[in-house]
Tab-separated table of C-alpha atoms in Angstrom:
chain	number	residue	atom	x	y	z
A	1364	MET	CA	-0.027	-0.028	-0.017
A	1365	LYS	CA	2.799	2.330	0.945
A	1366	PHE	CA	4.601	1.473	-2.267
A	1367	VAL	CA	1.483	2.384	-4.322
A	1368	GLN	CA	1.115	5.659	-2.554
A	1369	THR	CA	4.776	6.583	-3.135
A	1370	MET	CA	4.619	5.686	-6.815
A	1371	CYS	CA	1.479	7.919	-7.117
A	1372	ILE	CA	3.085	10.799	-5.572
A	1373	ALA	CA	6.241	10.322	-7.711
A	1374	LEU	CA	4.214	10.104	-10.853
A	1375	LEU	CA	2.246	13.305	-9.907
A	1376	ILE	CA	5.546	15.208	-9.229
A	1377	VAL	CA	7.103	14.016	-12.478
A	1378	GLN	CA	4.044	15.095	-14.536
A	1379	THR	CA	4.001	18.514	-12.907
A	1380	ALA	CA	7.764	18.968	-13.432
A	1381	ALA	CA	7.448	17.907	-17.076
A	1382	GLN	CA	4.601	20.399	-17.700
A	1383	PHE	CA	6.728	23.126	-16.028
A	1384	ALA	CA	9.695	22.257	-18.389
A	1385	CYS	CA	7.560	22.276	-21.464
A	1386	ALA	CA	6.189	25.670	-20.524
A	1387	GLN	CA	9.729	27.004	-20.002
A	1388	GLU	CA	10.894	25.652	-23.356
A	1389	SER	CA	7.947	27.098	-25.306
A	1390	THR	CA	8.488	30.528	-23.682
A	1391	ALA	CA	12.206	30.413	-24.617
A	1392	THR	CA	11.683	29.473	-28.271
A	1393	SER	CA	8.830	31.808	-28.951
A	1394	PRO	CA	11.097	34.719	-30.390
A	1395	GLN	CA	12.517	32.311	-33.025
A	1396	THR	CA	9.295	31.252	-34.440
A	1397	SER	CA	7.422	34.452	-34.321
A	1398	SER	CA	6.927	35.910	-37.808
A	1399	ALA	CA	7.664	39.541	-38.543
A	1400	PRO	CA	5.156	41.705	-36.710
A	1401	ALA	CA	4.943	44.408	-39.440
A	1402	ALA	CA	4.086	41.680	-42.023
A	1403	ASP	CA	0.560	41.582	-40.716
A	1404	GLU	CA	0.086	45.349	-40.800
A	1405	LYS	CA	-2.223	46.728	-43.418
A	1406	GLN	CA	-0.375	48.445	-46.215
A	1407	ARG	CA	-1.346	52.018	-47.117
A	1408	SER	CA	-2.419	52.673	-50.646
A	1409	ALA	CA	-0.338	54.923	-52.862
A	1410	ARG	CA	-2.960	57.672	-52.492
A	1411	GLU	CA	-2.872	57.502	-48.703
A	1412	THR	CA	0.856	57.563	-48.737
A	1413	ARG	CA	0.999	60.618	-50.940
A	1414	LYS	CA	-1.442	62.394	-48.792
A	1415	ARG	CA	0.493	61.479	-45.643
A	1416	LEU	CA	3.822	62.569	-47.210
A	1417	GLU	CA	2.249	65.981	-48.408
A	1418	GLN	CA	1.162	66.570	-44.719
A	1419	LEU	CA	4.636	65.833	-43.496
A	1420	ALA	CA	6.565	67.664	-46.159
A	1421	CYS	CA	4.710	70.610	-47.641
A	1422	GLY	CA	4.317	73.917	-45.869
A	1423	PRO	CA	1.025	75.657	-45.183
A	1424	GLU	CA	-0.897	77.484	-47.843
A	1425	GLY	CA	-0.621	81.267	-48.148
A	1426	VAL	CA	3.118	81.552	-47.568
A	1427	HIS	CA	5.018	83.347	-50.258
A	1428	LEU	CA	8.615	83.931	-50.597
A	1429	ALA	CA	10.281	86.925	-52.357
A	1430	HIS	CA	13.080	85.499	-54.545
A	1431	HIS	CA	16.366	87.178	-55.615
A	1432	THR	CA	19.279	85.698	-57.525
A	1433	GLU	CA	22.845	86.319	-56.483
A	1434	LYS	CA	24.592	87.012	-59.752
A	1435	ASN	CA	28.097	87.132	-58.278
A	1436	SER	CA	29.835	83.897	-57.413
A	1437	GLN	CA	29.041	82.698	-53.919
A	1438	PRO	CA	31.336	80.750	-51.627
A	1439	LEU	CA	30.060	77.142	-51.005
A	1440	PRO	CA	29.448	76.081	-47.445
A	1441	GLU	CA	31.646	73.564	-45.654
A	1442	GLN	CA	30.174	70.176	-44.924
A	1443	PRO	CA	29.031	70.110	-41.299
A	1444	PRO	CA	30.341	66.821	-39.774
A	1445	ASP	CA	27.237	66.268	-37.590
A	1446	LYS	CA	24.582	67.240	-40.178
A	1447	GLY	CA	23.645	66.493	-43.758
A	1448	LEU	CA	24.057	69.193	-46.415
A	1449	ILE	CA	21.288	69.502	-48.983
A	1450	TYR	CA	21.481	71.401	-52.276
A	1451	VAL	CA	18.209	72.184	-53.922
A	1452	ILE	CA	18.731	72.892	-57.604
A	1453	ARG	CA	16.412	73.945	-60.435
A	1454	ASN	CA	17.674	73.239	-63.865
A	1455	GLY	CA	17.870	75.417	-66.899
A	1456	SER	CA	14.705	74.154	-68.667
A	1457	MET	CA	12.573	77.022	-69.857
A	1458	LEU	CA	9.452	74.961	-69.236
A	1459	GLY	CA	7.479	76.851	-66.587
A	1460	ALA	CA	10.246	79.553	-66.444
A	1461	ALA	CA	7.725	82.082	-65.165
A	1462	ILE	CA	6.768	79.990	-62.195
A	1463	GLN	CA	8.729	80.035	-58.912
A	1464	ALA	CA	9.408	76.473	-57.497
A	1465	ARG	CA	8.994	76.560	-53.734
A	1466	PHE	CA	10.641	73.974	-51.643
A	1467	ALA	CA	9.606	72.752	-48.161
A	1468	MET	CA	11.216	70.488	-45.627
A	1469	ASP	CA	9.317	68.819	-42.849
A	1470	GLY	CA	6.211	70.982	-43.276
A	1471	LYS	CA	7.868	74.303	-43.652
A	1472	TRP	CA	8.671	76.286	-46.773
A	1473	VAL	CA	12.392	76.928	-46.661
A	1474	GLY	CA	13.369	78.225	-50.074
A	1475	VAL	CA	12.490	79.007	-53.684
A	1476	ASN	CA	14.261	78.714	-56.940
A	1477	ARG	CA	13.796	80.127	-60.452
A	1478	VAL	CA	15.357	78.740	-63.562
A	1479	SER	CA	19.044	77.888	-63.133
A	1480	ASN	CA	19.096	78.567	-59.424
A	1481	TYR	CA	20.180	76.673	-56.369
A	1482	PHE	CA	20.211	77.126	-52.583
A	1483	TYR	CA	21.384	74.877	-49.812
A	1484	LEU	CA	20.344	73.989	-46.267
A	1485	GLU	CA	21.414	71.715	-43.392
A	1486	ALA	CA	19.477	68.827	-41.829
A	1487	SER	CA	19.920	66.733	-38.776
A	1488	PRO	CA	20.455	63.072	-39.315
A	1489	GLY	CA	17.370	60.940	-39.681
A	1490	PRO	CA	14.248	60.811	-41.950
A	1491	HIS	CA	13.144	64.043	-43.567
A	1492	TYR	CA	10.313	64.799	-45.959
A	1493	PHE	CA	10.691	67.131	-48.903
A	1494	CYS	CA	8.065	68.908	-51.179
A	1495	THR	CA	8.422	71.094	-54.128
A	1496	ASP	CA	5.561	73.177	-55.433
A	1497	ALA	CA	5.235	74.845	-58.860
A	1498	ASN	CA	2.707	73.622	-61.388
A	1499	GLY	CA	2.065	70.613	-59.173
A	1500	ARG	CA	3.717	68.929	-56.232
A	1501	GLY	CA	6.754	66.770	-56.233
A	1502	LEU	CA	7.419	64.717	-53.101
A	1503	LEU	CA	10.471	62.810	-51.785
A	1504	SER	CA	11.419	61.298	-48.462
A	1505	LEU	CA	14.975	60.546	-47.442
A	1506	VAL	CA	16.959	59.343	-44.444
A	1507	ILE	CA	19.729	61.887	-44.067
A	1508	GLU	CA	23.082	60.855	-42.748
A	1509	LYS	CA	25.514	63.071	-40.943
A	1510	GLY	CA	28.420	64.237	-43.046
A	1511	ALA	CA	26.688	63.388	-46.329
A	1512	THR	CA	25.751	65.914	-49.166
A	1513	TYR	CA	22.610	65.433	-51.131
A	1514	TYR	CA	21.589	67.126	-54.401
A	1515	LEU	CA	17.819	67.465	-54.988
A	1516	GLN	CA	16.617	68.736	-58.406
A	1517	GLN	CA	13.328	70.480	-58.894
A	1518	LYS	CA	12.097	69.484	-62.363
A	1519	LEU	CA	9.125	71.095	-64.030
A	1520	THR	CA	7.748	68.944	-66.864
A	1521	MET	CA	4.708	68.824	-69.143
A	1522	GLY	CA	3.260	66.305	-66.697
A	1523	GLY	CA	3.935	68.214	-63.481
A	1524	THR	CA	6.586	68.853	-60.986
A	1525	ASP	CA	9.163	66.348	-59.719
A	1526	LEU	CA	11.666	66.305	-56.944
A	1527	ASP	CA	14.615	64.073	-57.849
A	1528	LEU	CA	17.645	62.945	-55.980
A	1529	ILE	CA	20.411	63.233	-58.408
A	1530	ASP	CA	24.059	61.993	-58.166
A	1531	ALA	CA	26.847	64.036	-56.700
A	1532	GLU	CA	28.686	64.498	-59.896
A	1533	LYS	CA	25.788	66.112	-61.693
A	1534	GLY	CA	24.821	68.064	-58.673
A	1535	LYS	CA	28.253	69.646	-58.357
A	1536	GLU	CA	28.274	70.498	-62.020
A	1537	TYR	CA	24.920	72.308	-61.637
A	1538	VAL	CA	26.015	74.149	-58.519
A	1539	ALA	CA	29.155	75.355	-60.281
A	1540	LYS	CA	27.153	76.524	-63.260
A	1541	TYR	CA	23.969	78.062	-61.655
A	1542	HIS	CA	23.367	81.067	-59.392
A	1543	ARG	CA	22.424	80.942	-55.860
A	1544	SER	CA	18.981	81.948	-54.728
A	1545	THR	CA	18.194	84.198	-51.750
A	1546	PHE	CA	14.724	84.699	-50.452
A	1547	GLU	CA	12.668	86.141	-47.716
A	1548	GLU	CA	9.082	85.628	-46.618
A	1549	LYS	CA	6.703	87.971	-48.182
A	1550	HIS	CA	3.789	89.234	-46.177
A	1551	LYS	CA	0.659	90.263	-48.002
A	1552	ASN	CA	-1.204	93.160	-46.551
B	272	MET	CA	-5.125	12.452	4.331
B	273	ILE	CA	-2.757	10.891	6.900
B	274	ASP	CA	-4.157	10.336	10.249
B	275	PHE	CA	-1.449	10.833	12.732
B	276	ALA	CA	-3.600	9.313	15.511
B	277	ASP	CA	-3.930	6.128	13.535
B	278	PRO	CA	-2.271	3.401	15.589
B	279	THR	CA	-1.638	1.277	12.460
B	280	LEU	CA	0.785	4.033	11.084
B	281	SER	CA	3.862	3.303	13.094
B	282	PRO	CA	6.509	6.128	13.474
B	283	GLN	CA	8.987	4.015	11.410
B	284	ALA	CA	6.438	3.570	8.588
B	285	PHE	CA	5.644	7.329	8.531
B	286	GLY	CA	9.291	8.189	8.489
B	287	GLY	CA	9.904	5.839	5.623
B	288	LEU	CA	7.102	7.316	3.670
B	289	LEU	CA	8.354	10.814	4.202
B	290	HIS	CA	11.889	9.815	3.158
B	291	THR	CA	10.596	8.114	0.069
B	292	ALA	CA	8.462	11.086	-0.903
B	293	THR	CA	11.393	13.485	-0.517
B	294	VAL	CA	13.676	11.236	-2.482
B	295	SER	CA	11.050	11.142	-5.214
B	296	VAL	CA	10.728	15.010	-5.325
B	297	LEU	CA	14.464	15.342	-5.713
B	298	LEU	CA	14.676	12.517	-8.229
B	299	ALA	CA	11.940	14.151	-10.393
B	300	PHE	CA	13.533	17.577	-10.399
B	301	GLY	CA	16.967	15.943	-11.028
B	302	LEU	CA	15.545	14.324	-14.077
B	303	VAL	CA	13.881	17.433	-15.414
B	304	LEU	CA	16.642	19.868	-14.764
B	305	ASN	CA	19.505	17.512	-15.810
B	306	VAL	CA	21.119	18.016	-12.507
B	307	PRO	CA	23.206	15.129	-11.155
B	308	LEU	CA	22.322	14.191	-7.594
B	309	ASN	CA	24.642	12.589	-5.193
B	310	THR	CA	22.513	10.527	-2.828
B	311	SER	CA	25.422	9.112	-0.971
B	312	GLN	CA	26.009	12.367	1.048
B	313	GLY	CA	23.992	12.609	4.209
B	314	SER	CA	20.333	13.212	4.271
B	315	PRO	CA	18.286	14.483	1.220
B	316	ALA	CA	17.647	17.753	2.938
B	317	SER	CA	21.360	18.586	3.025
B	318	GLN	CA	21.911	18.061	-0.649
B	319	LYS	CA	22.178	20.959	-2.965
B	320	LEU	CA	21.170	21.248	-6.592
B	321	LEU	CA	24.430	21.601	-8.394
B	322	PRO	CA	24.954	23.761	-11.513
B	323	PHE	CA	25.390	21.890	-14.751
B	324	GLN	CA	29.093	20.945	-14.983
B	325	PRO	CA	29.714	18.283	-17.604
B	326	GLU	CA	33.247	17.579	-16.440
B	327	GLU	CA	32.037	16.674	-12.972
B	328	THR	CA	29.266	14.200	-13.804
B	329	SER	CA	31.617	11.327	-13.265
B	330	ASP	CA	31.283	11.835	-9.589
B	331	SER	CA	27.593	11.562	-9.709
B	332	VAL	CA	25.731	8.479	-8.798
B	333	LEU	CA	22.822	9.460	-10.986
B	334	GLN	CA	24.012	10.351	-14.411
B	335	ASP	CA	21.591	11.554	-17.175
B	336	SER	CA	22.358	9.357	-20.111
B	337	SER	CA	19.938	11.072	-22.409
B	338	PRO	CA	21.422	12.600	-25.615
B	339	GLN	CA	20.155	16.082	-24.451
B	340	SER	CA	22.732	16.071	-21.660
B	341	ASP	CA	25.758	16.452	-23.793
B	342	LEU	CA	24.266	18.593	-26.570
B	343	HIS	CA	25.818	21.739	-25.383
B	344	ALA	CA	28.829	20.344	-23.753
B	345	SER	CA	32.137	21.369	-25.225
B	346	PRO	CA	35.538	20.034	-24.434
B	347	PRO	CA	37.581	22.237	-22.202
B	348	ASN	CA	39.943	24.046	-24.471
B	349	THR	CA	37.477	24.430	-27.369
B	350	PRO	CA	37.153	28.131	-28.496
B	351	LYS	CA	33.702	29.553	-27.844
B	352	PRO	CA	31.507	29.413	-31.055
B	353	ALA	CA	31.028	32.752	-32.717
B	354	LEU	CA	29.041	34.205	-35.602
B	355	THR	CA	31.715	35.552	-37.860
B	356	ASP	CA	31.831	38.749	-39.822
B	357	GLY	CA	30.685	38.291	-43.393
B	358	THR	CA	28.496	35.222	-42.782
B	359	PRO	CA	25.842	35.229	-45.402
B	360	VAL	CA	22.204	35.325	-44.387
B	361	HIS	CA	19.600	34.499	-46.970
B	362	LEU	CA	16.522	36.752	-46.473
B	363	LYS	CA	13.182	37.221	-48.150
B	364	PHE	CA	10.742	40.071	-47.983
B	365	ALA	CA	7.834	39.273	-45.792
B	366	ARG	CA	5.533	41.568	-47.763
B	367	ALA	CA	5.698	43.698	-50.916
B	368	VAL	CA	7.410	46.942	-50.720
B	369	VAL	CA	6.290	49.595	-53.139
B	370	SER	CA	8.020	52.973	-53.416
B	371	SER	CA	4.714	54.832	-53.710
B	372	GLN	CA	3.439	53.184	-50.391
B	373	VAL	CA	6.350	53.754	-48.103
B	374	ILE	CA	7.991	56.761	-46.547
B	375	ALA	CA	11.601	57.028	-45.661
B	376	GLY	CA	12.344	55.901	-42.151
B	377	GLU	CA	9.816	53.139	-42.227
B	378	LYS	CA	10.786	49.687	-41.174
B	379	VAL	CA	10.361	46.754	-43.646
B	380	PRO	CA	10.137	43.143	-42.323
B	381	LEU	CA	12.141	40.311	-43.778
B	382	GLU	CA	12.422	36.644	-42.968
B	383	VAL	CA	15.362	34.291	-42.813
B	384	VAL	CA	15.098	31.688	-45.566
B	385	ASP	CA	17.859	29.172	-44.572
B	386	PRO	CA	19.126	28.571	-41.100
B	387	VAL	CA	22.570	29.773	-40.241
B	388	LEU	CA	24.720	27.210	-38.381
B	389	VAL	CA	27.769	27.810	-36.414
B	390	GLY	CA	29.293	24.339	-36.009
B	391	ASN	CA	26.335	22.303	-34.876
B	392	LEU	CA	24.428	25.246	-33.353
B	393	VAL	CA	21.493	26.908	-35.086
B	394	ALA	CA	22.648	30.541	-34.735
B	395	ILE	CA	19.769	31.894	-36.811
B	396	SER	CA	16.542	29.893	-37.310
B	397	PRO	CA	14.583	29.717	-40.533
B	398	ARG	CA	11.803	32.382	-40.578
B	399	ALA	CA	13.690	34.506	-38.002
B	400	PHE	CA	12.871	38.156	-38.131
B	401	ALA	CA	15.058	40.559	-39.915
B	402	GLN	CA	14.539	44.305	-40.642
B	403	ALA	CA	15.480	46.921	-43.171
B	404	THR	CA	14.796	50.714	-43.129
B	405	VAL	CA	13.573	52.703	-46.143
B	406	THR	CA	16.199	55.369	-46.816
B	407	VAL	CA	14.818	56.816	-50.143
B	408	ALA	CA	11.205	56.505	-51.288
B	409	GLN	CA	9.964	58.116	-54.365
B	410	ALA	CA	6.828	57.288	-56.238
B	411	LYS	CA	6.670	57.179	-60.025
B	412	ARG	CA	7.379	60.506	-61.623
B	413	SER	CA	5.889	62.488	-64.431
B	414	MET	CA	6.624	61.624	-68.086
B	415	GLY	CA	6.673	57.952	-67.376
B	416	ARG	CA	9.788	58.118	-65.155
B	417	GLY	CA	10.076	55.343	-62.509
B	418	GLY	CA	10.276	55.582	-58.784
B	419	ASN	CA	13.198	55.047	-56.574
B	420	LEU	CA	13.568	52.855	-53.532
B	421	GLU	CA	16.532	52.398	-51.354
B	422	LEU	CA	16.630	50.168	-48.257
B	423	LYS	CA	19.227	49.960	-45.541
B	424	ILE	CA	19.535	46.446	-44.229
B	425	GLU	CA	19.533	46.632	-40.421
B	426	SER	CA	19.500	43.554	-38.291
B	427	VAL	CA	18.500	39.973	-37.857
B	428	ARG	CA	17.318	38.101	-34.758
B	429	LEU	CA	19.509	35.262	-33.459
B	430	ALA	CA	17.909	32.188	-32.044
B	431	ASP	CA	18.559	33.418	-28.559
B	432	GLY	CA	16.533	36.475	-29.289
B	433	GLU	CA	19.522	38.991	-29.709
B	434	LEU	CA	19.522	41.285	-32.646
B	435	VAL	CA	22.811	41.536	-34.728
B	436	PRO	CA	23.587	43.961	-37.445
B	437	LEU	CA	23.632	43.152	-41.128
B	438	ARG	CA	25.168	44.773	-44.131
B	439	ALA	CA	24.695	44.645	-47.780
B	440	VAL	CA	28.141	43.443	-48.952
B	441	LYS	CA	30.284	40.630	-47.824
B	442	ASP	CA	33.576	42.510	-47.677
B	443	VAL	CA	33.918	46.208	-46.690
B	444	LYS	CA	37.674	46.437	-47.106
B	445	GLY	CA	38.683	49.354	-49.249
B	446	GLY	CA	35.569	51.297	-48.264
B	447	ASP	CA	34.681	52.366	-51.729
B	448	ASN	CA	31.044	52.800	-52.522
B	449	GLN	CA	31.137	51.151	-55.890
B	450	PRO	CA	28.316	48.747	-56.504
B	451	ALA	CA	29.476	45.345	-55.334
B	452	LEU	CA	26.555	43.366	-56.441
B	453	LEU	CA	24.139	43.680	-59.302
B	454	THR	CA	21.337	41.308	-59.459
B	455	SER	CA	18.583	41.239	-61.945
B	456	LEU	CA	15.315	39.757	-60.703
B	457	GLY	CA	13.124	38.173	-63.317
B	458	THR	CA	9.952	39.716	-61.894
B	459	ALA	CA	8.986	43.108	-63.365
B	460	GLY	CA	12.507	43.610	-64.804
B	461	MET	CA	13.679	44.852	-61.377
B	462	MET	CA	17.320	45.212	-60.520
B	463	TYR	CA	18.938	45.682	-57.222
B	464	TRP	CA	22.502	46.237	-56.099
B	465	ALA	CA	24.519	47.111	-53.021
B	466	ALA	CA	24.945	50.866	-53.478
B	467	SER	CA	27.127	51.015	-50.413
B	468	PRO	CA	28.191	48.633	-47.649
B	469	LEU	CA	24.894	49.193	-46.005
B	470	VAL	CA	22.353	50.088	-48.589
B	471	PHE	CA	20.452	48.100	-51.223
B	472	LEU	CA	19.125	50.192	-54.030
B	473	PHE	CA	16.279	48.954	-56.156
B	474	TYR	CA	15.267	50.128	-59.584
B	475	VAL	CA	12.255	49.532	-61.595
B	476	LYS	CA	11.794	51.366	-64.849
B	477	GLY	CA	8.588	53.146	-65.677
B	478	LYS	CA	6.581	52.686	-62.534
B	479	SER	CA	6.789	52.858	-58.837
B	480	ALA	CA	9.713	50.635	-57.634
B	481	THR	CA	8.216	47.450	-56.270
B	482	ILE	CA	9.876	44.590	-54.411
B	483	PRO	CA	7.438	41.661	-54.566
B	484	ALA	CA	6.815	39.666	-51.430
B	485	GLY	CA	9.117	36.680	-51.195
B	486	THR	CA	11.939	38.464	-53.109
B	487	GLU	CA	15.170	36.962	-51.777
B	488	ILE	CA	18.355	38.880	-51.026
B	489	THR	CA	21.618	38.010	-49.334
B	490	ALA	CA	22.941	40.138	-46.537
B	491	TYR	CA	26.023	39.622	-44.437
B	492	ILE	CA	26.655	39.687	-40.648
B	493	ALA	CA	28.533	42.884	-39.599
B	494	GLY	CA	30.895	42.008	-36.852
B	495	GLU	CA	31.868	39.084	-34.640
B	496	PHE	CA	29.347	37.696	-32.177
B	497	PRO	CA	30.316	35.032	-29.717
B	498	LEU	CA	27.470	32.607	-28.979
B	499	ASP	CA	26.551	31.078	-25.681
B	500	PRO	CA	25.913	27.428	-26.674
B	501	SER	CA	23.456	26.972	-23.830
B	502	LYS	CA	21.054	29.410	-25.495
B	503	PHE	CA	20.963	27.711	-28.868
B	504	HIS	CA	19.563	24.446	-30.217
B	505	THR	CA	21.684	21.976	-32.162
B	506	ALA	CA	20.848	20.964	-35.584
B	507	ASP	CA	20.543	17.557	-36.869
B	508	ALA	CA	22.978	16.705	-39.596
B	509	SER	CA	21.550	18.365	-42.648
B	510	PRO	CA	22.611	19.772	-46.062
B	511	GLN	CA	21.926	23.268	-44.660
B	512	GLU	CA	25.357	23.139	-42.952
B	513	LYS	CA	26.606	24.772	-46.142
B	514	ASN	CA	25.638	28.119	-44.740
B	515	ALA	CA	28.027	27.739	-41.865
B	516	PRO	CA	30.836	30.269	-42.043
B	517	LYS	CA	34.256	29.105	-42.960
């Protein structure tokens, strides 16, 4: 009788311990088998993404910038080591020459170009959102890295306005050839 | 329920039952935790659960002879296993990535295709989570010009849950940013290449750049990462050992 009692107790203990061990193992292995969490997220449509990017990138309506072109050659800025340097260039195409091309970063209008103009600005490392506005809006998002230089081109075409990331070689060529823009916010009375 | 007033339950019998029960408890935990027990030393109450020490199991009266017991045992002077720099990791995109539907800074999920073995340890399990960040996103442009999409490959999760960094090229010696890899994917005429040690660049002509779900790429472990064998499972002998770093 004692033997049976002992065996029952032992079996009970072994069963409990085995369940405990199984539970420990399943907890430990769960990170390996879990699939990517973002994979289940609903993807935005292109339209929703464009709307979201416009909100992040473009400045408010009703802001106007008075533009001036520096005809004299201007010294170029030194690359800041802890920030990214961004040149915004508008090429020499005469298409839409009468239209100013505004440029906004992270929801604020920060500059404007006319034909064959450029200006530059600095940006902290991390994601930034850019918008150009002329006869339509061009959008672009970039992760800026510190110590890097970026060349963005405002391009007015028959089909609208684009904002392109162009390679450094071409960008330097344009900057050397074009004139720098200066601007100030224009207040309408 | 034990009746202590029961005259049939003698003190000797009760003591024996208690002793047997205690031994059973220790025996059960010893089996489950793979801890060797030495029953020859004093009373069960004075025994301690010893940490797992493979070299000392010869002193034990109870030895676990199951194959699990020596899975993680390594001979004394064996170097600690490590995931080496440049180990290839085959990944696939868990979902489609379309340049018109993502914004720079967003994370993109990937999955490990083949397990990565270090010796006999499964360092990275199949379907393990990996991640990339969108660094450039541009929808299709006017006049039929295509979009742009650049991804920075970030990290992969090891089998023990740790995240380790990845890069886009096997070897970063020389530090030049010339494309090290150019791969044409049959689907949608898409091409991708490693634009820098960290960044994959995708190009699709004429429309928004799209990486279909399931697209496979190869990234590489960036750095040396020693592995604690007790936190990893071992693999059965399989042809997947070809992924082990040399």
